[in-house]
CSV table of C-alpha atoms and ligand atoms in Angstrom, one decimal:
chain,number,residue,atom,x,y,z
X,1,MET,CA,35.5,49.1,62.3
X,2,ARG,CA,34.7,48.3,65.9
X,3,ARG,CA,31.2,48.2,67.1
X,4,ASP,CA,31.7,51.1,69.5
X,5,GLU,CA,33.1,53.2,66.6
X,6,ILE,CA,30.0,52.5,64.4
X,7,SER,CA,27.8,53.3,67.3
X,8,ALA,CA,29.6,56.6,68.0
X,9,TRP,CA,29.4,57.7,64.3
X,10,LEU,CA,25.7,56.9,64.3
X,11,ARG,CA,25.1,59.2,67.3
X,12,GLU,CA,27.4,62.0,66.0
X,13,THR,CA,25.7,65.3,65.5
X,14,ASP,CA,28.7,67.7,65.0
X,15,ARG,CA,28.4,69.0,61.4
X,16,SER,CA,32.2,69.2,60.7
X,17,ARG,CA,32.7,65.7,62.0
X,18,LEU,CA,30.0,64.4,59.8
X,19,GLU,CA,31.6,66.2,56.8
X,20,GLN,CA,34.6,64.1,57.7
X,21,LEU,CA,32.5,60.9,57.6
X,22,TRP,CA,31.1,61.8,54.2
X,23,ARG,CA,34.6,62.5,52.8
X,24,GLN,CA,35.9,59.3,54.2
X,25,ALA,CA,33.1,57.3,52.6
X,26,ASP,CA,33.4,59.2,49.3
X,27,GLU,CA,37.1,58.3,49.2
X,28,VAL,CA,36.5,54.6,49.9
X,29,ARG,CA,33.8,54.6,47.2
X,30,ARG,CA,36.2,56.2,44.7
X,31,GLN,CA,39.0,53.8,45.5
X,32,ASN,CA,36.9,50.6,45.4
X,33,VAL,CA,34.2,51.2,42.8
X,34,GLY,CA,35.4,54.3,41.0
X,35,ASP,CA,33.7,57.4,39.7
X,36,GLU,CA,31.1,55.7,37.6
X,37,VAL,CA,27.4,56.1,38.6
X,38,HIS,CA,25.6,53.0,37.4
X,39,LEU,CA,22.0,53.4,36.3
X,40,ARG,CA,19.4,50.7,37.1
X,41,GLY,CA,16.1,51.1,35.4
X,42,LEU,CA,13.4,50.2,37.9
X,43,ILE,CA,10.2,48.5,36.6
X,44,GLU,CA,7.5,48.0,39.2
X,45,ILE,CA,5.8,45.1,37.5
X,46,SER,CA,3.0,44.3,40.0
X,47,ASN,CA,1.7,45.8,43.2
X,48,HIS,CA,-0.3,42.7,44.3
X,49,CYS,CA,1.0,41.4,47.7
X,50,VAL,CA,0.0,38.5,49.9
X,51,ARG,CA,2.0,39.8,52.9
X,52,GLU,CA,0.9,42.0,55.7
X,53,CYS,CA,4.0,44.0,56.6
X,54,HIS,CA,3.1,46.8,59.0
X,55,TYR,CA,5.2,49.4,57.2
X,56,CYS,CA,4.3,48.8,53.5
X,57,GLY,CA,1.4,50.3,51.6
X,58,LEU,CA,1.3,47.3,49.3
X,59,ARG,CA,0.3,45.0,52.2
X,60,GLY,CA,-2.6,42.7,51.2
X,61,PRO,CA,-5.1,44.1,53.7
X,62,ASN,CA,-4.8,47.6,52.2
X,63,ARG,CA,-8.1,47.5,50.2
X,64,ARG,CA,-7.8,51.2,49.1
X,65,LEU,CA,-5.0,50.5,46.7
X,66,PRO,CA,-5.9,49.8,43.1
X,67,ARG,CA,-4.0,46.7,42.1
X,68,TYR,CA,-2.2,46.1,38.8
X,69,ARG,CA,0.0,43.6,37.0
X,70,MET,CA,1.9,44.8,34.0
X,71,THR,CA,1.8,42.7,30.8
X,72,ALA,CA,5.0,41.1,29.4
X,73,ALA,CA,4.8,43.5,26.4
X,74,GLU,CA,4.5,46.5,28.6
X,75,ILE,CA,7.5,45.4,30.7
X,76,LEU,CA,9.6,44.7,27.6
X,77,ALA,CA,8.8,48.2,26.3
X,78,CYS,CA,10.1,49.6,29.6
X,79,ALA,CA,13.2,47.6,29.3
X,80,HIS,CA,13.9,49.1,25.9
X,81,GLN,CA,13.4,52.5,27.4
X,82,ALA,CA,15.8,51.6,30.1
X,83,ARG,CA,18.5,50.8,27.5
X,84,ALA,CA,17.8,54.1,25.7
X,85,LEU,CA,18.2,56.0,29.0
X,86,GLY,CA,21.7,54.4,29.4
X,87,CYS,CA,20.8,51.8,32.0
X,88,GLY,CA,23.0,48.7,32.1
X,89,THR,CA,20.5,46.8,34.2
X,90,VAL,CA,16.7,46.5,34.7
X,91,VAL,CA,15.3,45.8,38.1
X,92,LEU,CA,12.0,44.0,38.1
X,93,GLN,CA,10.3,44.7,41.4
X,94,SER,CA,6.9,43.7,42.8
X,95,GLY,CA,5.0,42.9,45.9
X,96,GLU,CA,5.0,39.2,46.9
X,97,ASP,CA,2.7,38.1,44.2
X,98,PRO,CA,2.0,34.4,43.5
X,99,GLY,CA,0.1,35.6,40.4
X,100,LEU,CA,3.6,36.1,38.9
X,101,THR,CA,4.3,32.5,38.2
X,102,ALA,CA,7.7,30.9,38.0
X,103,GLU,CA,7.3,30.1,34.3
X,104,TRP,CA,6.0,33.6,33.4
X,105,ILE,CA,8.9,35.3,35.2
X,106,ALA,CA,11.4,32.9,33.6
X,107,ASP,CA,10.0,33.7,30.1
X,108,LEU,CA,10.1,37.4,30.8
X,109,VAL,CA,13.7,37.3,32.1
X,110,ARG,CA,14.8,35.3,29.0
X,111,ASN,CA,13.0,37.7,26.6
X,112,ILE,CA,14.5,40.8,28.3
X,113,CYS,CA,18.0,39.3,28.2
X,114,VAL,CA,17.7,38.4,24.5
X,115,ALA,CA,16.0,41.6,23.4
X,116,THR,CA,18.1,44.1,25.3
X,117,GLY,CA,21.3,42.5,26.5
X,118,LEU,CA,20.7,44.2,29.9
X,119,ALA,CA,21.5,42.6,33.2
X,120,VAL,CA,18.3,41.6,35.0
X,121,THR,CA,17.9,42.1,38.8
X,122,LEU,CA,14.9,40.6,40.5
X,123,SER,CA,13.2,42.0,43.6
X,124,LEU,CA,10.1,39.9,44.0
X,125,GLY,CA,10.1,39.0,47.7
X,126,GLU,CA,10.4,35.7,49.5
X,127,ARG,CA,10.0,33.1,46.8
X,128,ASP,CA,10.6,29.3,46.7
X,129,PHE,CA,14.1,28.0,46.1
X,130,ALA,CA,12.9,26.2,42.9
X,131,GLU,CA,11.6,29.4,41.5
X,132,LEU,CA,14.8,31.3,42.3
X,133,ALA,CA,16.8,28.6,40.6
X,134,ALA,CA,14.6,28.7,37.5
X,135,TRP,CA,15.0,32.4,37.2
X,136,ARG,CA,18.8,32.2,37.6
X,137,GLU,CA,18.7,29.6,34.9
X,138,ALA,CA,16.7,31.9,32.7
X,139,GLY,CA,19.4,34.6,32.9
X,140,ALA,CA,18.7,36.7,36.0
X,141,SER,CA,21.9,37.9,37.5
X,142,ARG,CA,21.0,39.6,40.8
X,143,TYR,CA,18.4,39.4,43.6
X,144,LEU,CA,17.4,42.1,46.1
X,145,LEU,CA,15.9,41.1,49.4
X,146,LYS,CA,16.2,43.5,52.3
X,147,PHE,CA,16.4,42.1,55.8
X,148,GLU,CA,14.9,45.5,57.0
X,149,THR,CA,16.2,45.1,60.6
X,150,SER,CA,18.4,42.6,62.3
X,151,ASN,CA,16.3,42.9,65.5
X,152,ARG,CA,14.4,39.7,65.4
X,153,ALA,CA,11.6,40.7,67.8
X,154,LEU,CA,11.1,44.0,65.9
X,155,LEU,CA,11.1,42.2,62.5
X,156,ASN,CA,8.6,39.6,63.6
X,157,ARG,CA,6.3,42.4,64.9
X,158,ILE,CA,6.4,44.5,61.7
X,159,HIS,CA,6.9,41.6,59.1
X,160,PRO,CA,4.7,38.8,60.2
X,161,PRO,CA,6.1,35.5,58.8
X,162,ARG,CA,3.8,33.8,56.2
X,163,ASP,CA,4.8,30.5,57.7
X,164,PRO,CA,7.4,30.2,60.5
X,165,GLN,CA,8.6,26.9,58.9
X,166,ARG,CA,9.7,28.7,55.7
X,167,PRO,CA,13.3,30.0,55.3
X,168,ASP,CA,13.8,33.5,56.6
X,169,ARG,CA,15.4,36.2,54.5
X,170,PHE,CA,18.9,35.4,55.7
X,171,ALA,CA,18.5,31.8,54.6
X,172,ILE,CA,17.1,32.9,51.2
X,173,LEU,CA,20.1,35.3,50.7
X,174,ARG,CA,22.5,32.5,51.4
X,175,HIS,CA,20.7,30.3,49.0
X,176,LEU,CA,20.7,32.9,46.3
X,177,ARG,CA,24.4,33.3,46.7
X,178,GLY,CA,24.8,29.5,46.3
X,179,LEU,CA,22.8,29.8,43.0
X,180,GLY,CA,25.3,32.3,41.7
X,181,TYR,CA,23.2,35.4,42.0
X,182,GLU,CA,24.8,38.7,43.1
X,183,ILE,CA,22.9,39.4,46.3
X,184,GLY,CA,21.6,42.7,47.7
X,185,SER,CA,20.0,43.5,51.0
X,186,GLY,CA,19.7,46.3,53.4
X,187,ILE,CA,17.5,48.0,55.9
X,188,MET,CA,15.1,50.8,56.7
X,189,VAL,CA,16.3,53.6,59.0
X,190,GLY,CA,14.0,55.0,61.6
X,191,ILE,CA,11.5,52.1,61.9
X,192,PRO,CA,9.3,52.9,65.0
X,193,GLY,CA,11.0,50.8,67.8
X,194,GLN,CA,14.4,50.7,66.2
X,195,SER,CA,17.3,51.8,68.5
X,196,TRP,CA,20.8,53.0,67.9
X,197,GLU,CA,22.1,49.6,69.0
X,198,ASP,CA,19.8,47.9,66.5
X,199,LEU,CA,21.2,50.1,63.8
X,200,THR,CA,24.8,49.2,64.9
X,201,ASP,CA,23.9,45.5,64.6
X,202,ASP,CA,22.3,46.1,61.2
X,203,LEU,CA,25.6,47.6,59.9
X,204,LEU,CA,27.6,44.7,61.3
X,205,CYS,CA,25.2,42.4,59.6
X,206,ILE,CA,25.6,44.2,56.3
X,207,GLN,CA,29.3,43.7,56.7
X,208,ALA,CA,29.1,40.0,57.6
X,209,LEU,CA,26.8,39.2,54.7
X,210,GLU,CA,29.5,40.4,52.2
X,211,LEU,CA,26.8,41.8,50.1
X,212,ASP,CA,27.2,42.7,46.4
X,213,MET,CA,24.5,45.4,46.7
X,214,VAL,CA,23.4,47.4,49.8
X,215,ALA,CA,20.2,49.4,50.0
X,216,VAL,CA,19.5,51.8,52.8
X,217,GLY,CA,16.4,54.0,52.9
X,218,PRO,CA,14.5,55.9,55.6
X,219,PHE,CA,11.2,54.5,56.9
X,220,ILE,CA,8.4,56.7,55.6
X,221,PRO,CA,5.0,56.3,57.4
X,222,HIS,CA,2.1,55.2,55.2
X,223,PRO,CA,-1.3,56.2,56.7
X,224,GLN,CA,-3.0,52.9,55.5
X,225,THR,CA,-0.6,50.8,57.5
X,226,PRO,CA,-0.3,49.9,61.2
X,227,LEU,CA,3.0,51.7,61.5
X,228,GLY,CA,1.8,54.8,59.7
X,229,ALA,CA,-1.5,55.2,61.5
X,230,ALA,CA,-1.8,58.2,63.8
X,231,GLY,CA,-0.3,57.7,67.2
X,232,SER,CA,2.1,54.9,66.2
X,233,ALA,CA,5.2,57.0,66.4
X,234,SER,CA,7.6,55.9,69.0
X,235,ASP,CA,8.8,58.4,71.6
X,236,HIS,CA,11.5,56.1,73.1
X,237,PRO,CA,14.6,58.1,74.0
X,238,ASP,CA,16.7,55.6,72.0
X,239,GLN,CA,14.5,55.8,68.9
X,240,VAL,CA,16.4,56.3,65.6
X,241,PRO,CA,15.0,59.2,63.6
X,242,ASN,CA,14.0,58.6,59.9
X,243,ASP,CA,15.7,61.8,58.7
X,244,PRO,CA,18.1,62.4,55.7
X,245,VAL,CA,21.2,62.9,57.9
X,246,THR,CA,20.7,59.6,59.8
X,247,THR,CA,20.1,57.8,56.5
X,248,CYS,CA,23.3,59.3,55.1
X,249,LYS,CA,25.3,58.2,58.2
X,250,VAL,CA,24.1,54.7,57.6
X,251,LEU,CA,24.9,54.9,53.9
X,252,ALA,CA,28.4,56.2,54.6
X,253,LEU,CA,29.1,53.5,57.2
X,254,ALA,CA,27.7,50.9,54.8
X,255,ARG,CA,30.3,52.0,52.3
X,256,LEU,CA,33.1,51.8,54.8
X,257,LEU,CA,32.0,48.3,55.9
X,258,ALA,CA,31.2,47.0,52.4
X,259,PRO,CA,33.7,48.8,50.3
X,260,LEU,CA,33.1,46.9,47.0
X,261,ALA,CA,29.3,46.8,47.1
X,262,ASN,CA,27.1,48.7,44.7
X,263,ILE,CA,25.1,51.1,46.8
X,264,PRO,CA,22.2,53.2,45.4
X,265,SER,CA,21.1,56.7,46.5
X,266,THR,CA,17.5,55.7,47.0
X,267,THR,CA,14.2,57.2,46.0
X,268,ALA,CA,13.1,57.0,49.7
X,269,LEU,CA,16.1,59.3,50.6
X,270,ALA,CA,15.1,61.8,47.9
X,271,THR,CA,11.4,61.6,49.0
X,272,ILE,CA,12.3,62.9,52.5
X,273,GLY,CA,15.2,65.2,51.5
X,274,GLY,CA,14.7,66.2,47.9
X,275,THR,CA,17.2,66.3,45.1
X,276,SER,CA,19.9,67.6,47.4
X,277,ALA,CA,19.6,64.5,49.6
X,278,ARG,CA,19.8,62.2,46.5
X,279,GLU,CA,23.0,64.1,45.6
X,280,LEU,CA,24.3,63.9,49.2
X,281,GLY,CA,23.8,60.2,49.0
X,282,LEU,CA,26.1,60.1,45.9
X,283,ARG,CA,28.7,62.1,47.8
X,284,CYS,CA,28.7,60.0,50.9
X,285,GLY,CA,29.2,56.5,49.5
X,286,ALA,CA,26.5,55.7,46.9
X,287,ASN,CA,27.5,54.8,43.3
X,288,VAL,CA,24.1,53.8,41.8
X,289,LEU,CA,20.9,55.6,40.7
X,290,MET,CA,17.6,53.9,40.0
X,291,PRO,CA,15.4,55.9,37.8
X,292,SER,CA,11.9,54.5,37.5
X,293,LEU,CA,10.6,53.3,34.1
X,294,THR,CA,7.3,52.2,35.4
X,295,PRO,CA,4.5,53.8,33.3
X,296,ALA,CA,2.9,56.8,34.9
X,297,ARG,CA,-0.5,55.2,35.1
X,298,TYR,CA,0.9,52.4,37.3
X,299,ARG,CA,3.5,54.3,39.2
X,300,SER,CA,1.1,56.1,41.6
X,301,SER,CA,-0.3,52.7,42.6
X,302,TYR,CA,3.1,51.3,43.5
X,303,GLU,CA,2.6,53.1,46.8
X,304,ILE,CA,4.9,51.4,49.3
X,305,TYR,CA,5.0,54.9,51.0
X,306,PRO,CA,3.2,58.1,50.1
X,307,ASP,CA,4.5,60.9,47.8
X,308,ARG,CA,7.4,59.1,46.4
X,309,ALA,CA,10.0,61.3,44.7
X,310,SER,CA,9.6,61.3,41.0
X,311,PHE,CA,12.8,60.3,39.2
X,312,GLY,CA,12.6,58.6,35.9
X,313,THR,CA,10.8,58.6,32.5
X,314,SER,CA,7.4,59.2,34.0
X,315,GLY,CA,8.8,62.4,35.5
X,316,GLY,CA,10.2,63.4,32.1
X,317,LEU,CA,13.8,62.5,32.9
X,318,SER,CA,16.0,62.4,29.8
X,319,ARG,CA,19.4,60.9,29.1
X,320,ALA,CA,21.0,64.4,28.7
X,321,GLU,CA,19.6,65.5,32.0
X,322,LEU,CA,20.8,62.4,33.8
X,323,GLU,CA,24.3,62.9,32.3
X,324,ASN,CA,24.3,66.5,33.4
X,325,ARG,CA,23.4,65.8,36.9
X,326,ILE,CA,26.0,63.0,37.3
X,327,GLN,CA,28.7,65.1,35.6
X,328,SER,CA,27.9,68.1,37.8
X,329,LEU,CA,29.0,66.0,40.8
X,330,GLY,CA,32.3,65.3,39.1
X,331,ARG,CA,31.3,61.7,38.2
X,332,ARG,CA,30.4,59.9,35.0
X,333,PRO,CA,27.6,57.7,33.9
X,334,GLY,CA,28.4,54.0,34.2
X,335,VAL,CA,29.1,52.0,31.1
X,336,GLY,CA,28.0,48.3,30.8
X,337,ARG,CA,26.2,46.1,33.3
X,338,GLY,CA,27.9,47.5,36.4
X,339,ASP,CA,28.4,44.1,38.1
X,340,SER,CA,29.8,44.2,41.6
X,341,PRO,CA,33.6,43.8,41.8
X,342,ASN,CA,32.8,41.9,45.0
X,343,TYR,CA,31.0,39.2,43.0
X,344,HIS,CA,33.9,38.8,40.6
X,345,ARG,CA,36.3,38.4,43.4
X,346,ARG,CA,34.4,35.4,44.8
X,347,PRO,CA,34.7,32.0,43.2
X,348,ARG,CA,31.4,31.3,41.4
X,349,GLY,CA,28.7,29.5,43.3
X,350,GLN,CA,30.5,29.5,46.6
X,351,THR,CA,28.5,30.7,49.6
X,352,CYS,CA,29.7,33.4,51.9
X,353,HIS,CA,30.2,30.7,54.6
X,354,ASP,CA,32.4,28.6,52.2
X,355,VAL,CA,34.5,31.7,51.6
X,356,ALA,CA,34.6,32.6,55.3
X,357,ALA,CA,35.7,29.0,56.0
X,358,GLY,CA,38.6,29.6,53.6
Z,401,LIG,N1,9.1,53.3,54.1
Z,401,LIG,C1,10.3,53.1,53.5
Z,401,LIG,N2,10.6,52.0,52.8
Z,401,LIG,C2,9.6,51.1,52.7
Z,401,LIG,N3,9.6,49.9,52.1
Z,401,LIG,C3,8.3,49.3,52.3
Z,401,LIG,N4,7.6,50.2,53.0
Z,401,LIG,C4,8.3,51.2,53.3
Z,401,LIG,C5,8.1,52.4,54.0
Z,401,LIG,N5,6.9,52.7,54.6
Z,401,LIG,C6,10.7,49.3,51.5
Z,401,LIG,C7,11.2,48.1,52.3
Z,401,LIG,C8,10.9,46.9,51.4
Z,401,LIG,C9,10.8,47.6,50.0
Z,401,LIG,C10,9.9,46.9,49.1
Z,401,LIG,O1,10.4,48.9,50.2
Z,401,LIG,O2,12.6,48.2,52.6
Z,401,LIG,O3,11.9,46.0,51.4
């Protein structure tokens, strides 16, 4: 798809034209990754964070947030619950927390793999190459690291680098691919200061990275952050809105540009648009759901943004209910790990640049 076509779709407001976009994305989804909806059990293992991102409620300077770190036994219990719920994968997610040491995570990954047989996805922020290698060695299959926005100036403003000498998220993603991980990345939609042209670049970037997983969620203001504080909203005429329709346009275009990727209908989308938005996500390109298995006593403290939609065991979600919801959309729950067909097409260990170079 050409840049001007992407840009025109993003600015489209005609309802019947948008229905066409949803249908096209749904068809590409069906042809490339089928009717299975893969379930990933999300376990938010720690909300400690050393970073100071201007959008995120977990940012270190937010002193109002009670901090927690789950024990290995608690995490393992959640992984067993994930399996009982029918998940083929557990996703271990946290703030950027040096208290989660390389050895501790490696042991945890090994234990989960042995005890449950589930695929393990890590989403632990910008970590050292040696740590990423040790975790891959321990059995982790996938790593999620969103680039958030491809606009460098905007990114540097809202995501202050810890140390400008360290590899940025693109370099880390390339390295992860070289280590043999499936790689996932994505963006937030409607960041204050994000323009339609930025969003067009973001989508071209998602395509160029040949991602195995793509995550797209709306920016949701958090009052204890610089971007969520009163008066920080942008009134620029080219400002992208952070609404469900815009998020679904990006989701649908991501499916067209990365046909083989696994793409979740995110909790952030359901938070701003309710259950109907989560289902619209599944009808306009998404093929993954990520119920949370985080124990209720911790979940409220994993407050990257306020009032997160409840979807998972802490909200009382059962296997039967999940199956019903998926089947009511004419789909079926995924069986097995739900690896990305994109990953299996690519010779192991090659980087995207090796592949691009032929
Ligand atoms: N709104 C939406 N998504 C957010 N994230 C962090 N803060 C927010 C917010 N305020 C997302 C980012 C990040 C992930 C941990 O959560 O995309 O990568």
